[in-house]
mmCIF file with all atom_site columns, C-alpha atoms in Angstrom:
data_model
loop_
_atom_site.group_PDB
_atom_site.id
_atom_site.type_symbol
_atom_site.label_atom_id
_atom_site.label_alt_id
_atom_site.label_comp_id
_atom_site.label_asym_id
_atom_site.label_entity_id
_atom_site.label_seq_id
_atom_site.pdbx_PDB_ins_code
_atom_site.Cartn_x
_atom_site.Cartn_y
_atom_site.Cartn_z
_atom_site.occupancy
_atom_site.B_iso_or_equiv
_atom_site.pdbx_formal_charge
_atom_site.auth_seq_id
_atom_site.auth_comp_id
_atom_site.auth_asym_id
_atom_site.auth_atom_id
_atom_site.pdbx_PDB_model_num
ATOM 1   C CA . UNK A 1 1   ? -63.051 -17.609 9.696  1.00 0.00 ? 126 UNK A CA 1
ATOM 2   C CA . UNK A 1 2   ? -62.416 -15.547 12.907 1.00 0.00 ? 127 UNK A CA 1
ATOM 3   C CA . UNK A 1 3   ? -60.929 -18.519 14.543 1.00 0.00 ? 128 UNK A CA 1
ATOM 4   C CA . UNK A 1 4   ? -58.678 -19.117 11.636 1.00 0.00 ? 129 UNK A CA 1
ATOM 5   C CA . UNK A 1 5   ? -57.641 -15.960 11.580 1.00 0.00 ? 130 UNK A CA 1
ATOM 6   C CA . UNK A 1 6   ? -56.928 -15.599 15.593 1.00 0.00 ? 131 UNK A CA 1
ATOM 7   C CA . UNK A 1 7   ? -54.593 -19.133 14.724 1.00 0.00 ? 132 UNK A CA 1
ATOM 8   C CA . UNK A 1 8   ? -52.584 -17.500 12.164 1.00 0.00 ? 133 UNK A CA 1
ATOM 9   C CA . UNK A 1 9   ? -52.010 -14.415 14.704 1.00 0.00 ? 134 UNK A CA 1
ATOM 10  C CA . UNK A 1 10  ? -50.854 -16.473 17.228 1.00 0.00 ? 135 UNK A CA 1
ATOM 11  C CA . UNK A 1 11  ? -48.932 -18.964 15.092 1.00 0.00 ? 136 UNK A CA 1
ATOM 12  C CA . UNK A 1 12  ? -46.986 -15.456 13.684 1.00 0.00 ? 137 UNK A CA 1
ATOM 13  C CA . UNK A 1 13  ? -46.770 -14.337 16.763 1.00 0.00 ? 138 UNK A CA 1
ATOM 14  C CA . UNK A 1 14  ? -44.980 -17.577 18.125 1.00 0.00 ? 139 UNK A CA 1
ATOM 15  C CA . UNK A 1 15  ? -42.946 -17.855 15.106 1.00 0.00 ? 140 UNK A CA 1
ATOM 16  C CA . UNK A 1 16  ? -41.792 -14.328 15.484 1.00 0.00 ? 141 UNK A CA 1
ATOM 17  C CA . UNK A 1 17  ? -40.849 -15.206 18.859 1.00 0.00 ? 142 UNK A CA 1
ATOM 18  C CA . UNK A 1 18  ? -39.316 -18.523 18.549 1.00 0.00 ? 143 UNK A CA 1
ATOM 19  C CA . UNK A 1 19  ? -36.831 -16.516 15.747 1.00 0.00 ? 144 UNK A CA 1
ATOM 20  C CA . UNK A 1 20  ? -36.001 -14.112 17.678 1.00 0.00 ? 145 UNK A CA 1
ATOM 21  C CA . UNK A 1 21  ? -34.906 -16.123 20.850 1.00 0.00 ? 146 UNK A CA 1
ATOM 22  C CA . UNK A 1 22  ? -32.978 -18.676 18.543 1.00 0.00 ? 147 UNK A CA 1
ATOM 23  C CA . UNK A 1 23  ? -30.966 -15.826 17.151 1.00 0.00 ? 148 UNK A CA 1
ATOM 24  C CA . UNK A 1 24  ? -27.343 -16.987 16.947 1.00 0.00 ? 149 UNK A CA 1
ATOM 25  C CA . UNK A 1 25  ? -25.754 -16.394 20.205 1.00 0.00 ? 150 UNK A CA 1
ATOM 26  C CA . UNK A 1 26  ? -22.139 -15.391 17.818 1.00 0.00 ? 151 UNK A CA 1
ATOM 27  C CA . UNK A 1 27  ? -23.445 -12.557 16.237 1.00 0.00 ? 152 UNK A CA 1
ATOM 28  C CA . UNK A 1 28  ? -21.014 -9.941  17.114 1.00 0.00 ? 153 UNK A CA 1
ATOM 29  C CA . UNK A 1 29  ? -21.577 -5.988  17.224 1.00 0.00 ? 154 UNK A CA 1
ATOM 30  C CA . UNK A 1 30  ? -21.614 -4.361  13.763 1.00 0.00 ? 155 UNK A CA 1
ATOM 31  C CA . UNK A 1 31  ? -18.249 -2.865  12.217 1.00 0.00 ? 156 UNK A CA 1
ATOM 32  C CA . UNK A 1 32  ? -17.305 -1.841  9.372  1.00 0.00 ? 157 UNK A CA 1
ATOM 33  C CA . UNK A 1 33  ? -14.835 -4.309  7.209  1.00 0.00 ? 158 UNK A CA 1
ATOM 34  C CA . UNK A 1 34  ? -14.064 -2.232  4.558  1.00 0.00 ? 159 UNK A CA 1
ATOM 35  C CA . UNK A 1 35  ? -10.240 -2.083  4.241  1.00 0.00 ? 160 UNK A CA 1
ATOM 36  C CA . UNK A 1 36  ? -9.013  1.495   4.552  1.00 0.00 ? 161 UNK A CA 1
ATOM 37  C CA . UNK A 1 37  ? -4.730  0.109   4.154  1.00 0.00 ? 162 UNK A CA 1
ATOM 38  C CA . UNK A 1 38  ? -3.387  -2.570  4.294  1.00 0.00 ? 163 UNK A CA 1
ATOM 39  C CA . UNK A 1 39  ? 0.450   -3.611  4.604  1.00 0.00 ? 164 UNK A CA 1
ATOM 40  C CA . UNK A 1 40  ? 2.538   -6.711  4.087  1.00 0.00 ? 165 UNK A CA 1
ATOM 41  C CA . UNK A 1 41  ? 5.095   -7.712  7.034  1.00 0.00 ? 166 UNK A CA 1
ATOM 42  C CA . UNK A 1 42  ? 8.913   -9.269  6.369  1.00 0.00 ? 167 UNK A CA 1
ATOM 43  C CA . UNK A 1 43  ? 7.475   -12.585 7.491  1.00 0.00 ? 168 UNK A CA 1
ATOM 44  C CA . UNK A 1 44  ? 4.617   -12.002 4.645  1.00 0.00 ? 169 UNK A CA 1
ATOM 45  C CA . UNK A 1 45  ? 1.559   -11.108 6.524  1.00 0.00 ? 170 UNK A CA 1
ATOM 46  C CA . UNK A 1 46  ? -0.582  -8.614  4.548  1.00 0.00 ? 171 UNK A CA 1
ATOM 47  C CA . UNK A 1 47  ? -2.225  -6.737  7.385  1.00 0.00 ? 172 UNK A CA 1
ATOM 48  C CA . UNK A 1 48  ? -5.645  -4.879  6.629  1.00 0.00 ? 173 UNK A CA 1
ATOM 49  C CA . UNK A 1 49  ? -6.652  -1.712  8.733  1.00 0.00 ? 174 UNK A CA 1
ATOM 50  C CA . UNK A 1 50  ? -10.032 -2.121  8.310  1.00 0.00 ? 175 UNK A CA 1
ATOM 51  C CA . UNK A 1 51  ? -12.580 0.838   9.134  1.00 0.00 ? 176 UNK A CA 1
ATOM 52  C CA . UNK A 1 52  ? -14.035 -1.195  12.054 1.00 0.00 ? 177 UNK A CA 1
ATOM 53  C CA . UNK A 1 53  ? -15.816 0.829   14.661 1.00 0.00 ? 178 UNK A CA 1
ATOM 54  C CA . UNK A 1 54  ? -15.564 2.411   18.180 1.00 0.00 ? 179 UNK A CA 1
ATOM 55  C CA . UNK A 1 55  ? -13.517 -0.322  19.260 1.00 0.00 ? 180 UNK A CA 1
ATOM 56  C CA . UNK A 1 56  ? -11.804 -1.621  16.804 1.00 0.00 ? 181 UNK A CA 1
ATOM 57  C CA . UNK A 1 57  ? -9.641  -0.602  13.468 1.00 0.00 ? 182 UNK A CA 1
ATOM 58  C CA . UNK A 1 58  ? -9.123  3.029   11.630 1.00 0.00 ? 183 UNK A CA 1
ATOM 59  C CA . UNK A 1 59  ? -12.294 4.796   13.671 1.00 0.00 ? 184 UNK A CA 1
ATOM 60  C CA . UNK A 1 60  ? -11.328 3.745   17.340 1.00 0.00 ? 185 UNK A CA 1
ATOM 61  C CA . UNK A 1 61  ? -7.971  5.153   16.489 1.00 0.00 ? 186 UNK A CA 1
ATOM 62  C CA . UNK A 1 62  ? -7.866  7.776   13.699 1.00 0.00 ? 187 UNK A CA 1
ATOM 63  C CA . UNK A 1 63  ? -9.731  10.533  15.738 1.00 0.00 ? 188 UNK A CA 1
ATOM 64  C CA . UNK A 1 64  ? -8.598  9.872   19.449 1.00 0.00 ? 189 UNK A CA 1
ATOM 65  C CA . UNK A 1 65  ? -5.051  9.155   18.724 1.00 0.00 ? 190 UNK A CA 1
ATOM 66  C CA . UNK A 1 66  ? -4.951  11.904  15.904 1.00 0.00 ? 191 UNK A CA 1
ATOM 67  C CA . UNK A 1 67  ? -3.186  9.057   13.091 1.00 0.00 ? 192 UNK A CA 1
ATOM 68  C CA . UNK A 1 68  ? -4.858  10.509  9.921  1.00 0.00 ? 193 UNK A CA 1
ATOM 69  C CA . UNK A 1 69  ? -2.768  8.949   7.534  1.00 0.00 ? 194 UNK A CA 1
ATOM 70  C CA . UNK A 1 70  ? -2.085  5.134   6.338  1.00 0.00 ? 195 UNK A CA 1
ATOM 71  C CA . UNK A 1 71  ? 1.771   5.648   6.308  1.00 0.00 ? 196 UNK A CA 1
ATOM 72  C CA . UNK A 1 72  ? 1.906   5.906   9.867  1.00 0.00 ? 197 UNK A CA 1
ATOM 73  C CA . UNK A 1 73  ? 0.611   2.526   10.587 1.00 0.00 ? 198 UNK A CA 1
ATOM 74  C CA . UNK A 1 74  ? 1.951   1.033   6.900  1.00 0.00 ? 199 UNK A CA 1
ATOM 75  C CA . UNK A 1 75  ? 5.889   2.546   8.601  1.00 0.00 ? 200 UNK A CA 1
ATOM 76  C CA . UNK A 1 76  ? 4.857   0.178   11.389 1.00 0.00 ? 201 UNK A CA 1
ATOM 77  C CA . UNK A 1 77  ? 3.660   -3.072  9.753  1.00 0.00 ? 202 UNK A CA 1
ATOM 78  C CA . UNK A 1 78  ? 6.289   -2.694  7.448  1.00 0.00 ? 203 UNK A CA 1
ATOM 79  C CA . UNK A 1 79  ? 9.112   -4.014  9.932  1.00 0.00 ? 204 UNK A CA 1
ATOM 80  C CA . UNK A 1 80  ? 9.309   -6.705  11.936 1.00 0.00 ? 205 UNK A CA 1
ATOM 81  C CA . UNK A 1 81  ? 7.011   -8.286  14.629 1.00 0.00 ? 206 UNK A CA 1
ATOM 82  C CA . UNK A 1 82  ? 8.060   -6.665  17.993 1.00 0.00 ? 207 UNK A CA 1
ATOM 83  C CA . UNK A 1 83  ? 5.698   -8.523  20.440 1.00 0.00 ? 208 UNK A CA 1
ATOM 84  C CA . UNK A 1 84  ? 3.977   -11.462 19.893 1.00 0.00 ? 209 UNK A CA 1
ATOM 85  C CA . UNK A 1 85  ? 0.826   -13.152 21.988 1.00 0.00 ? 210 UNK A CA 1
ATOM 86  C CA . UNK A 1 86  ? -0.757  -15.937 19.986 1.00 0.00 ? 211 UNK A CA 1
ATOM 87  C CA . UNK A 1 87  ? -2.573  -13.935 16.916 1.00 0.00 ? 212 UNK A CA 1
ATOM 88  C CA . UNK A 1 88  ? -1.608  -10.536 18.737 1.00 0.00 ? 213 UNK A CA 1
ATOM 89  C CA . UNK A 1 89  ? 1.221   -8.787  16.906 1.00 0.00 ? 214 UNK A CA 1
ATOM 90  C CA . UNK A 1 90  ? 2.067   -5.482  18.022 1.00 0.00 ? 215 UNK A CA 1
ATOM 91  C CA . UNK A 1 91  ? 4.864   -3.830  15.560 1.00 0.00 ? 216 UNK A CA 1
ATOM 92  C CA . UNK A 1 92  ? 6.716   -0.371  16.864 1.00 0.00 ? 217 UNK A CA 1
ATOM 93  C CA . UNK A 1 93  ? 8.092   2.454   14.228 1.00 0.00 ? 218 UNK A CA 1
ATOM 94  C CA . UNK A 1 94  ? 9.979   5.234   15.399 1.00 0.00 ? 219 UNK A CA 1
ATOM 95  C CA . UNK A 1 95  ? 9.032   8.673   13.732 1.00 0.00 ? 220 UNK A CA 1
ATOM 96  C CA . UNK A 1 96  ? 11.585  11.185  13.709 1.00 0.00 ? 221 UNK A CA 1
ATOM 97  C CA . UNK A 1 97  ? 10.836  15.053  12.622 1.00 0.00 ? 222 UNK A CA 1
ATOM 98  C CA . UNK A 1 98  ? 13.915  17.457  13.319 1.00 0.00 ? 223 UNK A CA 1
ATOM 99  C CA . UNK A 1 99  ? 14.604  16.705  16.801 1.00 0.00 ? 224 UNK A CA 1
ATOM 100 C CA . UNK A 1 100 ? 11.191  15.665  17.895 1.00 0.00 ? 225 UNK A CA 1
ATOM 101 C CA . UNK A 1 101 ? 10.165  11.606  17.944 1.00 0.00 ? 226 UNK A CA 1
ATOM 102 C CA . UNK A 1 102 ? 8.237   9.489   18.940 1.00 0.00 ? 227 UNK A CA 1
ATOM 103 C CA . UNK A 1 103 ? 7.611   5.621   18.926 1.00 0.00 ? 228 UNK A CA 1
ATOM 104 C CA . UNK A 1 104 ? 4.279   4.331   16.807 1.00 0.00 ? 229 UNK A CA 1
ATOM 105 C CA . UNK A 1 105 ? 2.496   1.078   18.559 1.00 0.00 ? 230 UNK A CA 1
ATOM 106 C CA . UNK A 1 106 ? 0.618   -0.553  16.164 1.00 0.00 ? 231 UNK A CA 1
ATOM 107 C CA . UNK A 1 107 ? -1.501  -3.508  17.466 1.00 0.00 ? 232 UNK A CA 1
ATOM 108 C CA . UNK A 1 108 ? -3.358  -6.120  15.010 1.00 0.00 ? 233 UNK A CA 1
ATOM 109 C CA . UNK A 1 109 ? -5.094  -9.509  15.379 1.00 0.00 ? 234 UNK A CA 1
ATOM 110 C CA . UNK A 1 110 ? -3.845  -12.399 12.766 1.00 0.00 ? 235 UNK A CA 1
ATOM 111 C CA . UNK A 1 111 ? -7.085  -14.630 13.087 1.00 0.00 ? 236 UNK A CA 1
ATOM 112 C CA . UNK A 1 112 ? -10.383 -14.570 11.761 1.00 0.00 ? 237 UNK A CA 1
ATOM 113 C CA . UNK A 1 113 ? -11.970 -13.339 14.909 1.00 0.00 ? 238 UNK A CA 1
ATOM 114 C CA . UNK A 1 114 ? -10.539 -10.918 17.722 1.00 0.00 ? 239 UNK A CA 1
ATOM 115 C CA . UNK A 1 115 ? -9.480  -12.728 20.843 1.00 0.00 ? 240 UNK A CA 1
ATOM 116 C CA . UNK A 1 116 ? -12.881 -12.287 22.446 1.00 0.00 ? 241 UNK A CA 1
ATOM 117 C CA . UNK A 1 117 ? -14.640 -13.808 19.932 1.00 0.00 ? 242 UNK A CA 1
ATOM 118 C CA . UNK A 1 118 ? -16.670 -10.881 19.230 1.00 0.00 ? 243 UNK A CA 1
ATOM 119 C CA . UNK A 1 119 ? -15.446 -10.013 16.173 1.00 0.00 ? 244 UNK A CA 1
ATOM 120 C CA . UNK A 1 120 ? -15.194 -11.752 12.710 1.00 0.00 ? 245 UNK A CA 1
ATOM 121 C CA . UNK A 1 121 ? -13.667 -10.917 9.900  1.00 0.00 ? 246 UNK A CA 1
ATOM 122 C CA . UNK A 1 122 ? -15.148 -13.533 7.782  1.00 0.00 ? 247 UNK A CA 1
ATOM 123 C CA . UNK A 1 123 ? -13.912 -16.892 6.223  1.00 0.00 ? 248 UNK A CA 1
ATOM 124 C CA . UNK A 1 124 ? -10.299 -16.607 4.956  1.00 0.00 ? 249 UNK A CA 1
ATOM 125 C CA . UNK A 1 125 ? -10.036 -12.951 5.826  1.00 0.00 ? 250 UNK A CA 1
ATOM 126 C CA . UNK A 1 126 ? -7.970  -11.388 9.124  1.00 0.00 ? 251 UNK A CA 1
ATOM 127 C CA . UNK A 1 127 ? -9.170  -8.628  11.587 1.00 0.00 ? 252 UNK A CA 1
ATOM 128 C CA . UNK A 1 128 ? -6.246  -6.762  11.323 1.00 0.00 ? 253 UNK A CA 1
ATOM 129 C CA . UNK A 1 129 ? -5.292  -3.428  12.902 1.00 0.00 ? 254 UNK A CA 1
ATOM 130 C CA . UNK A 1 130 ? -7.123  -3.255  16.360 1.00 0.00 ? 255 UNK A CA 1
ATOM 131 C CA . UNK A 1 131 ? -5.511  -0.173  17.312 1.00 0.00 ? 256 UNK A CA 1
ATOM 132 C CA . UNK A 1 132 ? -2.739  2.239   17.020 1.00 0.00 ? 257 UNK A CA 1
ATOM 133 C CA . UNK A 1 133 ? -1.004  5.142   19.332 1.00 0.00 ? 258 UNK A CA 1
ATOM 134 C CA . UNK A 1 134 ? 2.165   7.333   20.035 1.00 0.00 ? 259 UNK A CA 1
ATOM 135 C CA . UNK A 1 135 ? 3.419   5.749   23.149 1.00 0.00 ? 260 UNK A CA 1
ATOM 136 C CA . UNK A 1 136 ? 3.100   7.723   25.996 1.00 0.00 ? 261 UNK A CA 1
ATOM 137 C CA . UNK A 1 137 ? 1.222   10.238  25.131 1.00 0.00 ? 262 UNK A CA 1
ATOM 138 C CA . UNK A 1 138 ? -3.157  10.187  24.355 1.00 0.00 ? 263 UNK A CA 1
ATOM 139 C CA . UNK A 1 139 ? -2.619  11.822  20.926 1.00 0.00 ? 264 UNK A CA 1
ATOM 140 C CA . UNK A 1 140 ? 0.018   11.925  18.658 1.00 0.00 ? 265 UNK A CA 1
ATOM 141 C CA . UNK A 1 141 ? 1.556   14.919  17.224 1.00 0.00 ? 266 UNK A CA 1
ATOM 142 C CA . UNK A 1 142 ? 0.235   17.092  14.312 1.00 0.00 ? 267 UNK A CA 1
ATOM 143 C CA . UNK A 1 143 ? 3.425   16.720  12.310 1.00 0.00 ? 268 UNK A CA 1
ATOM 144 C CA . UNK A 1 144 ? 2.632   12.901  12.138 1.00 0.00 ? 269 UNK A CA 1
ATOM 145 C CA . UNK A 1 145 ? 0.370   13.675  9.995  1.00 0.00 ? 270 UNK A CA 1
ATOM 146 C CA . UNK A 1 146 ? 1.916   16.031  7.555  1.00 0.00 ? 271 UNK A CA 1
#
C-alpha cells in the first residue's frame, strides 16, 4: 500500500508539472473585455472601448489622461480614419469650449489581437480602443468632461 501510495504522489506530482510547463505559450495578460462604448466609423467599423487594463482600453486612459466620458472618444470614432498602419486606426476630433480647444487622438486596433500578439479579443470580436489623449498635453482638460 505505501508503495502505491508514494506512485500516485509522484505520478501527481509529475502530472502537475508536465501541465504546468505545457501551458500555452499565447496566453496573454488578463484584461478586462467588457465593452464600456462603442462607436461605428463612416467606413462602418463599430469600434468597442473595452475596459481593458493598465495598458490597454478605458482604464489605461480614463484616469491618466482625465477622458471620463464616452462622447469624447465616440466624437472621435465618429469621423473619418485620420492615420492608418495595418489594423492601427488613429481618428482625431477637435473639441472646442469658448475659446479654449484642443485636438482628441483616439487610437484603436481593428484585429482580433493587438499588434504584439498579446492581446485577444476573442473569435469574431475586435480589440478596439487602445488608447486615447489631448495632444500635447499629459491630461486633458476638466471641461472635456462636463
Amino acid at each position: 500500500m505505501k508503495k502505491l501510495a508514494a506512485i500516485s504522489v509522484t505520478a501527481v506530482a509529475a502530472t502537475t508539472l508536465f501541465a504546468a510547463t505545457v501551458a500555452p505559450a499565447h496566453a496573454g495578460p488578463s484584461w478586462n473585455t467588457r465593452v464600456k462604448c462603442k462607436q461605428k466609423d463612416p467606413d462602418g467599423r463599430t469600434i468597442p472601448t473595452r475596459f481593458g487594463n493598465s495598458e490597454l482600453g478605458w482604464n489605461h486612459f480614463s484616469g491618466p489622461h482625465n477622458i471620463k466620458k464616452c462622447r469624447a472618444v465616440d466624437a472621435a470614432i465618429s469621423g473619418k480614419v485620420d492615420k492608418k498602419d495595418g489594423n492601427r486606426l488613429e481618428y482625431w476630433a477637435d473639441a472646442i469650449n469658448g475659446g479654449r480647444h484642443v485636438r482628441i487622438i483616439v487610437v484603436a486596433q481593428y484585429s482580433q489581437r493587438t499588434a504584439d500578439n498579446r492581446y485577444d479579443a476573442g473569435s469574431g470580436q475586435k480589440i478596439g480602443v487602445i488608447t486615447a489623449y489631448c495632444k500635447g498635453m499629459n491630461r486633458c482638460p476638466n471641461w472635456l468632461n462636463e
